Amino acid sequence: MTSHARTPVSGSSDPTAATVLAAADVARIVDRMAHQIIENIARPTAAGGSFEAVLLGIPTRGVPLAHRLASRIAVFADVHLPVGSLDITLYRDDLRLRGVRPLGETIEPEGGVTGKTVILVDDVFYSGRSTRAALDAVADLGRPRAVQLAVLVDRGHRELPIRADYVGKNIPTSPSQRVRVSLAETDGSDSVHLVEAATTEEGEL
Amino acid sequence: MKHLLSAGDLDRDEALAILDTATQMHAIQTREVKKLPPLRGRTIVNLFFEDSTRTRSSFEIAGKWLSADVINVSAKGSSVSKGESLRDTVLTVAAMGVDALVVRHHASGAVQQLAGWVDCHVVNAGDGTHEHPTQALLDAYTLRSRLGDLADRHVVIVGDVTHSRVARSNVLLLNTLGARVTLVAPPTLMPSGVASWPCTTSWDLDATLSGKEHGDVDAVMMLRVQRERMSGGYFPTEREYAIGYGLSPRRLDLLAEHAPVLHPGPMNRGLEISSAAADGLRSMVLDQVQAGVAVRMAVLYRLLSGAADSSTGSEVTV
């Protein structure tokens, strides 16, 4: 993964796209977030350490991120957190503002979410509206002990009183820009680009 | 998509989008909280001029699980029994500000006709002997869950084709999805214009099931013999029909190992289908009922969610 870290990815041929994170940076950030999660959620019990937590990725790119965090946590702390995926399409507040949306996949993590610390994982944290939708969606799956939020990129411009618990990278942006996250699982390679695109309609909510 | 009136209105992309959405909707049937919010504040009226148990209740459940308000109006006990015309009844209900009408009517073409009178979305839940598109969708969903991609699959539909809206819709949709369809019926129950349908036909069930006549069979769909629509003698006796066209245990053995048996219900056991076929491992009758809710949720979601003006043109599929 790191051997071709600095080679330009296909997206960077776009002159308006500035590379913010390369593959090596993404890998390092995911490692750091995995360590932070371990520190934060390890609760001492009689039997030693316990991790009553699950990772819930928000499609599309939150899901591979959740799996990466889980595998790094397994390497660092030797615990295997259940991973699930949580589609929030039906819970969005802008459902009626655009055409019909296809649905993503919701997979409940092994053992469910009730009584667990649920860590929502998303790629870009922007208005906070998808996180709000995710909170509603989680409530329909069960009653978690606590819900936390892990994001790869926080680009600011919150429109709701929501904050993240684990932030990979703060990237100051203007609302006219777009943050384009590419992951090997979905896009072939890891990178984060900042795109000047006042015309694009698909923002990361 | 503004209305769902005919299975023929669906192109391949839209049909697959509905089936894929249904797959996601299916998952909530096993959840503790069976409620999703996308149709909150929308009103759906089930307008049933003909008896129905599974279609009406599954449309009702589908609407309610998507948080819509669902009202049932049936011909019995409504102003229809006082002599009100179809047009007046439909306009009265539509004038109350409903977002969608789900309509079943005993006259073929009635639902297409009334879709022109109202501004709201209209879903055909069965019109006479014409079409029943959501049944075709749930059959396709059930077949896909067992067989995977339906392209080049061979589906045999057996029985009272003349009176079957299920057969018509299934032929159109399965053809859209790339499957091959063979209709098998006695000559009296084969509709007159069947030559123009995108399917092959046969009068010999044994030859078709064994694959001798039209190639190997991947699935069999039995149709109900609709006595209530029959005015004359379409076949001499029930026993003779059962011998010639019933799915007996012996015929079951002609089928390939993987081929499922479907029936839209309600079943006439001993007439078109034997209990061995209806209750056996190949039977997907109850899977079809379960798929009915998921598929109808998908149809209501695709019609009613999203921006109102996007429903007139081609909708966003990204």
Short mmCIF file of C-alpha atoms in Angstrom, two decimals:
data_model
loop_
_atom_site.label_atom_id
_atom_site.label_comp_id
_atom_site.label_asym_id
_atom_site.label_seq_id
_atom_site.Cartn_x
_atom_site.Cartn_y
_atom_site.Cartn_z
CA MET A 1 0.00 0.00 0.00
CA THR A 2 2.79 2.39 0.89
CA SER A 3 5.11 1.49 -1.98
CA HIS A 4 3.18 3.62 -4.45
CA ALA A 5 2.23 6.23 -1.91
CA ARG A 6 3.53 9.25 -3.81
CA THR A 7 2.63 8.15 -7.32
CA PRO A 8 -0.09 10.35 -8.72
CA VAL A 9 -3.53 8.73 -8.75
CA SER A 10 -5.81 8.99 -11.74
CA GLY A 11 -7.94 11.68 -10.12
CA SER A 12 -5.04 14.11 -9.82
CA SER A 13 -4.98 14.65 -13.59
CA ASP A 14 -7.83 17.03 -12.87
CA PRO A 15 -6.09 20.44 -12.61
CA THR A 16 -8.55 21.72 -10.01
CA ALA A 17 -7.96 18.74 -7.67
CA ALA A 18 -5.38 19.30 -4.94
CA THR A 19 -4.04 16.24 -3.14
CA VAL A 20 -4.57 16.65 0.59
CA LEU A 21 -3.72 13.14 1.76
CA ALA A 22 -1.76 10.47 -0.06
CA ALA A 23 -2.04 6.74 0.53
CA ALA A 24 0.65 6.69 3.23
CA ASP A 25 -1.09 9.51 5.08
CA VAL A 26 -4.42 7.68 4.99
CA ALA A 27 -2.79 4.52 6.36
CA ARG A 28 -1.06 6.46 9.18
CA ILE A 29 -4.26 8.30 10.08
CA VAL A 30 -6.27 5.08 10.22
CA ASP A 31 -3.60 3.61 12.53
CA ARG A 32 -3.76 6.63 14.81
CA MET A 33 -7.57 6.53 14.95
CA ALA A 34 -7.42 2.82 15.78
CA HIS A 35 -5.12 3.61 18.74
CA GLN A 36 -7.43 6.39 19.91
CA ILE A 37 -10.43 4.10 19.78
CA ILE A 38 -8.58 1.46 21.80
CA GLU A 39 -7.63 4.00 24.50
CA ASN A 40 -11.11 5.40 24.61
CA ILE A 41 -13.26 2.31 24.75
CA ALA A 42 -11.15 -0.23 26.66
CA ARG A 43 -12.95 -0.75 29.93
CA PRO A 44 -11.31 -2.79 32.65
CA THR A 45 -13.38 -5.74 33.85
CA ALA A 46 -12.79 -8.64 36.19
CA ALA A 47 -11.67 -10.78 33.26
CA GLY A 48 -9.19 -8.15 32.07
CA GLY A 49 -9.85 -5.74 29.21
CA SER A 50 -13.22 -5.66 27.55
CA PHE A 51 -14.39 -3.97 24.41
CA GLU A 52 -18.14 -3.78 24.30
CA ALA A 53 -18.02 -1.83 21.07
CA VAL A 54 -19.04 -2.26 17.46
CA LEU A 55 -18.03 -0.34 14.34
CA LEU A 56 -20.83 0.77 12.01
CA GLY A 57 -19.71 2.06 8.63
CA ILE A 58 -21.93 4.45 6.70
CA PRO A 59 -22.04 3.47 2.99
CA THR A 60 -20.31 3.89 0.69
CA ARG A 61 -16.82 4.66 2.00
CA GLY A 62 -17.53 4.46 5.70
CA VAL A 63 -17.87 0.69 5.37
CA PRO A 64 -14.34 -0.11 4.14
CA LEU A 65 -13.01 2.44 6.66
CA ALA A 66 -14.81 0.62 9.48
CA HIS A 67 -13.30 -2.68 8.33
CA ARG A 68 -9.81 -1.13 8.22
CA LEU A 69 -10.20 0.30 11.72
CA ALA A 70 -11.37 -3.08 12.97
CA SER A 71 -8.40 -4.90 11.43
CA ARG A 72 -5.90 -2.35 12.82
CA ILE A 73 -7.54 -2.57 16.27
CA ALA A 74 -7.21 -6.36 16.00
CA VAL A 75 -3.49 -5.96 15.27
CA PHE A 76 -2.80 -3.43 18.05
CA ALA A 77 -5.03 -4.72 20.84
CA ASP A 78 -5.83 -8.28 19.77
CA VAL A 79 -9.59 -7.74 19.98
CA HIS A 80 -11.98 -8.28 17.14
CA LEU A 81 -14.75 -5.69 17.12
CA PRO A 82 -17.87 -6.63 15.16
CA VAL A 83 -18.29 -4.52 12.03
CA GLY A 84 -21.58 -3.61 10.41
CA SER A 85 -22.89 -1.27 7.80
CA LEU A 86 -25.67 1.25 8.26
CA ASP A 87 -27.50 2.69 5.28
CA ILE A 88 -28.96 6.09 6.12
CA THR A 89 -30.70 6.87 2.82
CA LEU A 90 -34.19 6.35 4.22
CA TYR A 91 -33.44 8.61 7.18
CA ARG A 92 -32.04 11.61 5.27
CA ASP A 93 -33.77 14.94 5.65
CA ASP A 94 -33.22 15.82 1.97
CA LEU A 95 -34.92 12.70 0.58
CA ARG A 96 -37.64 14.77 -1.04
CA LEU A 97 -35.35 17.40 -2.51
CA ARG A 98 -33.95 15.16 -5.23
CA GLY A 99 -34.85 12.18 -7.34
CA VAL A 100 -35.29 8.68 -5.99
CA ARG A 101 -32.15 7.32 -4.38
CA PRO A 102 -31.00 3.72 -4.51
CA LEU A 103 -30.46 2.10 -1.13
CA GLY A 104 -27.19 0.98 0.40
CA GLU A 105 -26.77 -2.12 2.45
CA THR A 106 -27.52 -2.35 6.16
CA ILE A 107 -25.77 -5.22 7.92
CA GLU A 108 -26.25 -5.51 11.64
CA PRO A 109 -22.97 -6.24 13.42
CA GLU A 110 -22.69 -9.63 15.07
CA GLY A 111 -24.43 -9.50 18.42
CA GLY A 112 -26.46 -6.40 17.54
CA VAL A 113 -25.98 -2.88 18.91
CA THR A 114 -28.02 -2.95 22.13
CA GLY A 115 -25.88 -2.26 25.18
CA LYS A 116 -22.75 -1.70 23.06
CA THR A 117 -20.74 1.40 22.32
CA VAL A 118 -21.50 2.05 18.66
CA ILE A 119 -18.80 3.84 16.70
CA LEU A 120 -20.22 5.34 13.51
CA VAL A 121 -17.58 5.55 10.78
CA ASP A 122 -17.85 7.95 7.84
CA ASP A 123 -15.40 9.38 5.34
CA VAL A 124 -16.25 13.10 5.31
CA PHE A 125 -17.82 15.07 8.16
CA TYR A 126 -19.56 18.16 6.79
CA SER A 127 -22.99 19.55 7.73
CA GLY A 128 -23.63 16.84 10.34
CA ARG A 129 -26.90 15.92 8.64
CA SER A 130 -25.85 12.41 7.68
CA THR A 131 -24.72 11.84 11.25
CA ARG A 132 -28.14 12.94 12.48
CA ALA A 133 -29.73 10.51 10.02
CA ALA A 134 -27.37 7.79 11.23
CA LEU A 135 -28.37 8.43 14.86
CA ASP A 136 -32.01 7.86 13.90
CA ALA A 137 -31.09 4.75 11.94
CA VAL A 138 -29.11 3.31 14.87
CA ALA A 139 -32.06 3.86 17.19
CA ASP A 140 -34.17 1.59 14.95
CA LEU A 141 -31.58 -1.19 15.27
CA GLY A 142 -31.53 -1.16 19.05
CA ARG A 143 -30.44 0.86 22.08
CA PRO A 144 -26.69 1.33 22.20
CA ARG A 145 -24.92 2.17 25.48
CA ALA A 146 -23.29 5.11 23.72
CA VAL A 147 -22.78 6.33 20.18
CA GLN A 148 -19.50 7.82 18.98
CA LEU A 149 -18.42 9.21 15.63
CA ALA A 150 -15.19 8.55 13.75
CA VAL A 151 -14.45 10.43 10.52
CA LEU A 152 -11.49 10.41 8.18
CA VAL A 153 -11.87 14.06 7.18
CA ASP A 154 -13.59 16.91 9.02
CA ARG A 155 -14.19 19.71 6.55
CA GLY A 156 -16.20 22.00 8.86
CA HIS A 157 -19.40 23.93 8.04
CA ARG A 158 -21.58 22.18 10.60
CA GLU A 159 -25.30 22.87 10.39
CA LEU A 160 -26.29 20.83 13.44
CA PRO A 161 -24.93 20.60 17.00
CA ILE A 162 -22.94 17.42 16.32
CA ARG A 163 -19.23 16.76 16.86
CA ALA A 164 -16.90 13.89 16.06
CA ASP A 165 -15.08 11.79 18.68
CA TYR A 166 -12.25 10.70 16.39
CA VAL A 167 -11.08 12.94 13.56
CA GLY A 168 -8.48 11.75 11.09
CA LYS A 169 -7.68 15.10 9.56
CA ASN A 170 -9.14 18.58 9.83
CA ILE A 171 -9.27 20.16 6.39
CA PRO A 172 -10.43 23.77 6.17
CA THR A 173 -12.63 24.13 3.10
CA SER A 174 -14.98 26.57 1.50
CA PRO A 175 -18.53 25.40 0.80
CA SER A 176 -17.87 25.60 -2.94
CA GLN A 177 -15.16 22.97 -2.69
CA ARG A 178 -15.62 19.24 -2.66
CA VAL A 179 -13.66 16.71 -0.64
CA ARG A 180 -13.11 13.60 -2.71
CA VAL A 181 -12.09 10.57 -0.67
CA SER A 182 -10.79 7.59 -2.63
CA LEU A 183 -10.24 4.22 -0.98
CA ALA A 184 -8.60 1.14 -2.46
CA GLU A 185 -11.74 -0.94 -1.80
CA THR A 186 -14.09 1.35 -3.70
CA ASP A 187 -11.91 3.47 -5.99
CA GLY A 188 -8.73 1.48 -6.55
CA SER A 189 -6.36 3.59 -4.45
CA ASP A 190 -6.19 5.63 -1.24
CA SER A 191 -6.17 9.42 -1.38
CA VAL A 192 -8.04 12.54 -0.37
CA HIS A 193 -8.43 15.39 -2.86
CA LEU A 194 -9.86 18.86 -2.58
CA VAL A 195 -11.76 19.73 -5.73
CA GLU A 196 -12.85 23.19 -6.83
CA ALA A 197 -16.29 22.40 -8.10
CA ALA A 198 -18.90 25.06 -7.66
CA THR A 199 -20.97 23.29 -10.29
CA THR A 200 -21.11 19.81 -8.74
CA GLU A 201 -24.34 19.00 -7.05
CA GLU A 202 -23.27 15.97 -5.05
CA GLY A 203 -21.97 17.33 -1.78
CA GLU A 204 -20.99 15.15 1.16
CA LEU A 205 -23.67 15.87 3.64
CA MET B 1 -41.86 6.84 -12.64
CA LYS B 2 -45.29 8.36 -12.03
CA HIS B 3 -47.52 5.27 -12.08
CA LEU B 4 -47.07 1.51 -12.04
CA LEU B 5 -49.81 0.33 -14.35
CA SER B 6 -48.22 -2.42 -16.38
CA ALA B 7 -45.20 -4.64 -15.99
CA GLY B 8 -44.42 -3.59 -19.55
CA ASP B 9 -43.85 0.01 -18.40
CA LEU B 10 -40.71 -1.05 -16.56
CA ASP B 11 -37.46 -1.03 -18.44
CA ARG B 12 -34.69 -3.34 -17.33
CA ASP B 13 -32.93 -0.71 -15.23
CA GLU B 14 -36.06 0.34 -13.36
CA ALA B 15 -37.12 -3.27 -12.78
CA LEU B 16 -33.69 -4.14 -11.37
CA ALA B 17 -33.71 -0.98 -9.24
CA ILE B 18 -37.03 -2.06 -7.70
CA LEU B 19 -35.76 -5.60 -7.09
CA ASP B 20 -32.52 -4.34 -5.53
CA THR B 21 -34.43 -1.91 -3.32
CA ALA B 22 -36.70 -4.78 -2.30
CA THR B 23 -33.66 -6.78 -1.20
CA GLN B 24 -32.77 -4.03 1.27
CA MET B 25 -36.40 -3.63 2.35
CA HIS B 26 -36.62 -7.37 2.99
CA ALA B 27 -34.08 -7.07 5.80
CA ILE B 28 -36.41 -5.07 8.02
CA GLN B 29 -38.86 -7.97 8.24
CA THR B 30 -36.51 -9.60 10.71
CA ARG B 31 -35.92 -6.46 12.76
CA GLU B 32 -37.47 -5.63 16.07
CA VAL B 33 -38.56 -2.16 14.93
CA LYS B 34 -40.32 -2.64 11.62
CA LYS B 35 -40.56 1.00 10.67
CA LEU B 36 -38.68 3.18 8.22
CA PRO B 37 -39.28 6.90 7.85
CA PRO B 38 -39.14 7.81 4.11
CA LEU B 39 -42.88 8.19 3.43
CA ARG B 40 -43.73 10.04 6.64
CA GLY B 41 -46.64 12.40 6.00
CA ARG B 42 -47.68 10.69 2.76
CA THR B 43 -51.15 9.21 2.39
CA ILE B 44 -51.89 6.06 0.42
CA VAL B 45 -55.41 4.84 -0.28
CA ASN B 46 -55.99 1.19 -1.11
CA LEU B 47 -59.02 1.26 -3.39
CA PHE B 48 -60.19 -2.31 -3.82
CA PHE B 49 -63.21 -2.99 -6.00
CA GLU B 50 -62.49 -6.71 -5.88
CA ASP B 51 -61.81 -9.14 -3.05
CA SER B 52 -58.24 -9.56 -1.94
CA THR B 53 -56.40 -10.76 1.13
CA ARG B 54 -52.72 -10.93 0.38
CA THR B 55 -52.39 -8.07 -2.06
CA ARG B 56 -54.31 -5.58 0.01
CA SER B 57 -52.79 -6.53 3.34
CA SER B 58 -49.27 -6.55 1.94
CA PHE B 59 -49.77 -3.12 0.36
CA GLU B 60 -51.09 -1.93 3.71
CA ILE B 61 -48.16 -3.36 5.64
CA ALA B 62 -45.71 -2.02 3.07
CA GLY B 63 -47.11 1.49 3.33
CA LYS B 64 -47.19 1.42 7.11
CA TRP B 65 -43.64 0.12 7.46
CA LEU B 66 -42.54 3.07 5.34
CA SER B 67 -44.44 5.42 7.72
CA ALA B 68 -47.15 6.41 5.25
CA ASP B 69 -50.75 6.72 6.37
CA VAL B 70 -52.70 3.95 4.70
CA ILE B 71 -56.47 3.90 4.32
CA ASN B 72 -58.44 0.97 2.92
CA VAL B 73 -61.53 1.57 0.85
CA SER B 74 -63.34 -1.45 -0.47
CA ALA B 75 -66.36 -1.56 -2.75
CA LYS B 76 -68.42 -3.36 -0.14
CA GLY B 77 -69.60 -0.89 2.45
CA SER B 78 -68.64 2.18 0.41
CA SER B 79 -70.66 4.51 -1.83
CA VAL B 80 -69.92 2.16 -4.71
CA SER B 81 -72.68 -0.08 -3.37
CA LYS B 82 -75.01 2.93 -3.53
CA GLY B 83 -74.41 3.18 -7.26
CA GLU B 84 -71.64 5.77 -7.45
CA SER B 85 -69.63 5.58 -10.67
CA LEU B 86 -65.96 4.61 -10.72
CA ARG B 87 -64.96 8.09 -11.84
CA ASP B 88 -66.88 9.82 -9.04
CA THR B 89 -65.53 7.46 -6.40
CA VAL B 90 -61.95 7.91 -7.57
CA LEU B 91 -62.19 11.69 -7.84
CA THR B 92 -63.80 11.91 -4.39
CA VAL B 93 -61.02 9.92 -2.79
CA ALA B 94 -58.32 11.78 -4.72
CA ALA B 95 -59.82 15.14 -3.72
CA MET B 96 -58.98 14.37 -0.08
CA GLY B 97 -55.35 14.98 -0.90
CA VAL B 98 -53.94 11.50 -1.21
CA ASP B 99 -50.47 10.93 -2.61
CA ALA B 100 -51.06 7.50 -4.11
CA LEU B 101 -53.93 5.24 -5.03
CA VAL B 102 -53.45 1.49 -5.03
CA VAL B 103 -56.29 0.16 -7.14
CA ARG B 104 -57.74 -3.24 -7.87
CA HIS B 105 -60.71 -3.48 -10.19
CA HIS B 106 -62.59 -6.32 -11.84
CA ALA B 107 -62.60 -4.62 -15.24
CA SER B 108 -59.50 -4.92 -17.41
CA GLY B 109 -58.06 -1.49 -18.16
CA ALA B 110 -59.96 0.29 -15.38
CA VAL B 111 -56.77 1.26 -13.54
CA GLN B 112 -55.15 2.69 -16.68
CA GLN B 113 -58.33 4.65 -17.31
CA LEU B 114 -58.51 6.20 -13.86
CA ALA B 115 -54.82 7.08 -13.82
CA GLY B 116 -55.74 9.72 -16.39
CA TRP B 117 -58.32 11.29 -14.09
CA VAL B 118 -56.15 12.00 -11.06
CA ASP B 119 -52.93 13.84 -10.29
CA CYS B 120 -51.62 11.43 -7.69
CA HIS B 121 -49.57 8.28 -8.24
CA VAL B 122 -51.52 5.18 -9.22
CA VAL B 123 -50.42 1.60 -8.62
CA ASN B 124 -52.21 -1.23 -10.39
CA ALA B 125 -52.97 -3.96 -7.86
CA GLY B 126 -54.73 -6.08 -10.47
CA ASP B 127 -57.23 -5.07 -13.16
CA GLY B 128 -59.54 -7.82 -14.39
CA THR B 129 -57.71 -10.34 -16.52
CA HIS B 130 -55.20 -7.74 -17.71
CA GLU B 131 -52.22 -7.04 -15.44
CA HIS B 132 -50.87 -7.41 -11.93
CA PRO B 133 -47.41 -5.84 -12.06
CA THR B 134 -46.47 -6.09 -8.37
CA GLN B 135 -47.20 -9.83 -8.46
CA ALA B 136 -44.81 -10.16 -11.40
CA LEU B 137 -42.20 -8.18 -9.48
CA LEU B 138 -42.49 -10.36 -6.40
CA ASP B 139 -42.33 -13.49 -8.55
CA ALA B 140 -39.18 -12.16 -10.20
CA TYR B 141 -37.77 -11.30 -6.77
CA THR B 142 -38.51 -14.81 -5.51
CA LEU B 143 -37.00 -16.40 -8.61
CA ARG B 144 -33.90 -14.23 -8.30
CA SER B 145 -33.44 -15.22 -4.67
CA ARG B 146 -33.31 -18.88 -5.74
CA LEU B 147 -31.76 -18.74 -9.21
CA GLY B 148 -29.67 -15.55 -9.21
CA ASP B 149 -29.62 -13.56 -12.45
CA LEU B 150 -32.67 -14.40 -14.55
CA ALA B 151 -31.02 -13.81 -17.93
CA ASP B 152 -31.50 -16.87 -20.18
CA ARG B 153 -33.42 -18.72 -17.47
CA HIS B 154 -36.41 -20.70 -18.69
CA VAL B 155 -39.63 -20.18 -16.73
CA VAL B 156 -42.72 -22.27 -17.46
CA ILE B 157 -46.11 -20.79 -16.58
CA VAL B 158 -48.89 -23.37 -16.43
CA GLY B 159 -52.66 -23.19 -16.23
CA ASP B 160 -55.48 -20.76 -16.78
CA VAL B 161 -53.55 -18.24 -18.88
CA THR B 162 -56.66 -16.68 -20.43
CA HIS B 163 -58.00 -15.37 -17.14
CA SER B 164 -54.63 -14.67 -15.55
CA ARG B 165 -53.36 -11.14 -15.08
CA VAL B 166 -50.44 -12.74 -13.25
CA ALA B 167 -49.36 -14.58 -16.40
CA ARG B 168 -49.55 -11.46 -18.57
CA SER B 169 -47.48 -9.34 -16.21
CA ASN B 170 -45.00 -12.14 -15.66
CA VAL B 171 -44.44 -12.71 -19.38
CA LEU B 172 -43.72 -8.99 -19.88
CA LEU B 173 -41.44 -8.59 -16.87
CA LEU B 174 -39.52 -11.86 -17.26
CA ASN B 175 -38.95 -10.96 -20.89
CA THR B 176 -37.60 -7.55 -19.82
CA LEU B 177 -35.26 -9.30 -17.38
CA GLY B 178 -33.95 -11.55 -20.14
CA ALA B 179 -35.64 -14.80 -19.14
CA ARG B 180 -37.39 -17.18 -21.55
CA VAL B 181 -41.03 -17.95 -20.85
CA THR B 182 -43.14 -20.86 -22.02
CA LEU B 183 -46.89 -20.81 -21.39
CA VAL B 184 -48.60 -24.17 -21.01
CA ALA B 185 -52.39 -24.38 -21.04
CA PRO B 186 -55.19 -26.41 -22.58
CA PRO B 187 -56.27 -24.86 -25.91
CA THR B 188 -59.43 -23.47 -24.31
CA LEU B 189 -57.46 -21.56 -21.69
CA MET B 190 -54.78 -20.17 -24.04
CA PRO B 191 -55.63 -16.55 -24.90
CA SER B 192 -56.33 -15.81 -28.57
CA GLY B 193 -53.65 -13.14 -29.08
CA VAL B 194 -50.88 -15.12 -27.44
CA ALA B 195 -48.84 -15.34 -30.65
CA SER B 196 -47.90 -11.67 -30.23
CA TRP B 197 -46.57 -12.17 -26.68
CA PRO B 198 -42.83 -12.49 -26.17
CA CYS B 199 -42.98 -16.18 -25.21
CA THR B 200 -43.40 -19.69 -26.55
CA THR B 201 -46.51 -21.80 -25.94
CA SER B 202 -47.33 -25.45 -25.53
CA TRP B 203 -50.33 -27.67 -24.83
CA ASP B 204 -48.24 -30.54 -23.47
CA LEU B 205 -47.13 -30.13 -19.86
CA ASP B 206 -45.11 -33.34 -19.62
CA ALA B 207 -43.09 -32.61 -22.75
CA THR B 208 -42.40 -29.05 -21.56
CA LEU B 209 -41.42 -29.95 -17.99
CA SER B 210 -39.09 -32.70 -19.10
CA GLY B 211 -37.36 -30.21 -21.39
CA LYS B 212 -38.13 -32.13 -24.59
CA GLU B 213 -40.19 -29.40 -26.17
CA HIS B 214 -38.63 -26.04 -25.28
CA GLY B 215 -35.40 -26.82 -23.49
CA ASP B 216 -34.46 -27.34 -19.84
CA VAL B 217 -36.76 -25.77 -17.27
CA ASP B 218 -35.43 -23.55 -14.46
CA ALA B 219 -38.71 -22.76 -12.70
CA VAL B 220 -42.41 -23.60 -12.82
CA MET B 221 -45.17 -21.18 -12.00
CA MET B 222 -48.62 -22.69 -11.51
CA LEU B 223 -51.67 -20.46 -12.06
CA ARG B 224 -54.91 -20.65 -10.18
CA VAL B 225 -57.92 -21.93 -12.12
CA GLN B 226 -60.18 -18.91 -11.79
CA ARG B 227 -63.64 -20.40 -11.55
CA GLU B 228 -65.16 -17.02 -10.71
CA ARG B 229 -64.16 -15.65 -14.13
CA MET B 230 -65.31 -18.70 -16.08
CA SER B 231 -68.75 -18.52 -17.64
CA GLY B 232 -68.68 -21.66 -19.75
CA GLY B 233 -67.07 -25.05 -19.90
CA TYR B 234 -63.37 -24.50 -20.43
CA PHE B 235 -62.59 -28.08 -19.46
CA PRO B 236 -64.84 -31.14 -19.01
CA THR B 237 -64.18 -31.95 -15.38
CA GLU B 238 -61.79 -30.84 -12.64
CA ARG B 239 -60.36 -34.34 -12.59
CA GLU B 240 -59.53 -34.18 -16.27
CA TYR B 241 -57.86 -30.78 -15.82
CA ALA B 242 -55.83 -32.09 -12.89
CA ILE B 243 -54.66 -35.09 -14.93
CA GLY B 244 -53.68 -32.98 -17.91
CA TYR B 245 -52.31 -29.81 -16.27
CA GLY B 246 -52.02 -30.33 -12.52
CA LEU B 247 -48.56 -30.37 -10.95
CA SER B 248 -48.64 -33.93 -9.65
CA PRO B 249 -45.85 -35.65 -7.66
CA ARG B 250 -44.92 -37.54 -10.84
CA ARG B 251 -44.50 -34.29 -12.81
CA LEU B 252 -42.46 -32.84 -9.96
CA ASP B 253 -39.88 -35.56 -10.63
CA LEU B 254 -39.49 -34.38 -14.23
CA LEU B 255 -38.02 -31.12 -13.00
CA ALA B 256 -34.34 -30.39 -12.61
CA GLU B 257 -32.95 -30.43 -9.08
CA HIS B 258 -32.67 -26.64 -8.78
CA ALA B 259 -36.07 -25.69 -10.22
CA PRO B 260 -38.48 -24.05 -7.74
CA VAL B 261 -42.29 -24.16 -7.86
CA LEU B 262 -44.26 -20.93 -7.56
CA HIS B 263 -47.95 -20.22 -7.19
CA PRO B 264 -49.48 -16.75 -6.81
CA GLY B 265 -52.17 -18.09 -4.46
CA PRO B 266 -54.80 -18.80 -3.37
CA MET B 267 -54.13 -22.43 -4.31
CA ASN B 268 -56.72 -24.98 -5.42
CA ARG B 269 -55.03 -28.02 -3.94
CA GLY B 270 -55.70 -31.16 -5.96
CA LEU B 271 -56.69 -29.13 -9.02
CA GLU B 272 -53.75 -27.20 -10.45
CA ILE B 273 -51.25 -28.17 -7.77
CA SER B 274 -50.85 -31.26 -5.61
CA SER B 275 -50.05 -30.96 -1.93
CA ALA B 276 -46.72 -32.68 -2.60
CA ALA B 277 -45.77 -29.77 -4.87
CA ALA B 278 -47.29 -27.04 -2.70
CA ASP B 279 -45.59 -28.15 0.52
CA GLY B 280 -42.41 -29.69 -0.87
CA LEU B 281 -38.87 -28.34 -0.70
CA ARG B 282 -39.19 -26.78 -4.14
CA SER B 283 -42.24 -24.78 -3.14
CA MET B 284 -41.63 -21.05 -2.77
CA VAL B 285 -45.25 -20.11 -2.13
CA LEU B 286 -44.58 -18.64 1.31
CA ASP B 287 -41.39 -16.96 0.09
CA GLN B 288 -43.57 -15.24 -2.49
CA VAL B 289 -45.89 -13.90 0.19
CA GLN B 290 -42.95 -12.62 2.20
CA ALA B 291 -41.39 -11.05 -0.89
CA GLY B 292 -44.73 -9.35 -1.56
CA VAL B 293 -44.28 -6.92 1.30
CA ALA B 294 -40.67 -6.10 0.42
CA VAL B 295 -41.43 -5.61 -3.27
CA ARG B 296 -44.42 -3.38 -2.54
CA MET B 297 -42.32 -1.34 -0.13
CA ALA B 298 -39.79 -0.91 -2.93
CA VAL B 299 -42.48 0.14 -5.42
CA LEU B 300 -44.02 2.68 -3.02
CA TYR B 301 -40.56 4.00 -2.15
CA ARG B 302 -39.57 4.39 -5.80
CA LEU B 303 -42.86 6.13 -6.64
CA LEU B 304 -43.36 8.35 -3.62
CA SER B 305 -40.00 9.33 -2.19
CA GLY B 306 -37.88 11.91 -3.90
CA ALA B 307 -38.81 15.25 -5.39
CA ALA B 308 -42.30 15.60 -6.81
CA ASP B 309 -41.17 17.06 -10.13
CA SER B 310 -38.58 14.35 -10.69
CA SER B 311 -41.35 11.81 -11.07
CA THR B 312 -42.42 13.16 -14.44
CA GLY B 313 -39.09 12.89 -16.21
CA SER B 314 -36.42 10.26 -15.94
CA GLU B 315 -35.40 10.01 -12.34
CA VAL B 316 -31.99 10.17 -10.81
CA THR B 317 -30.52 6.73 -10.39
CA VAL B 318 -27.20 7.72 -8.83
#
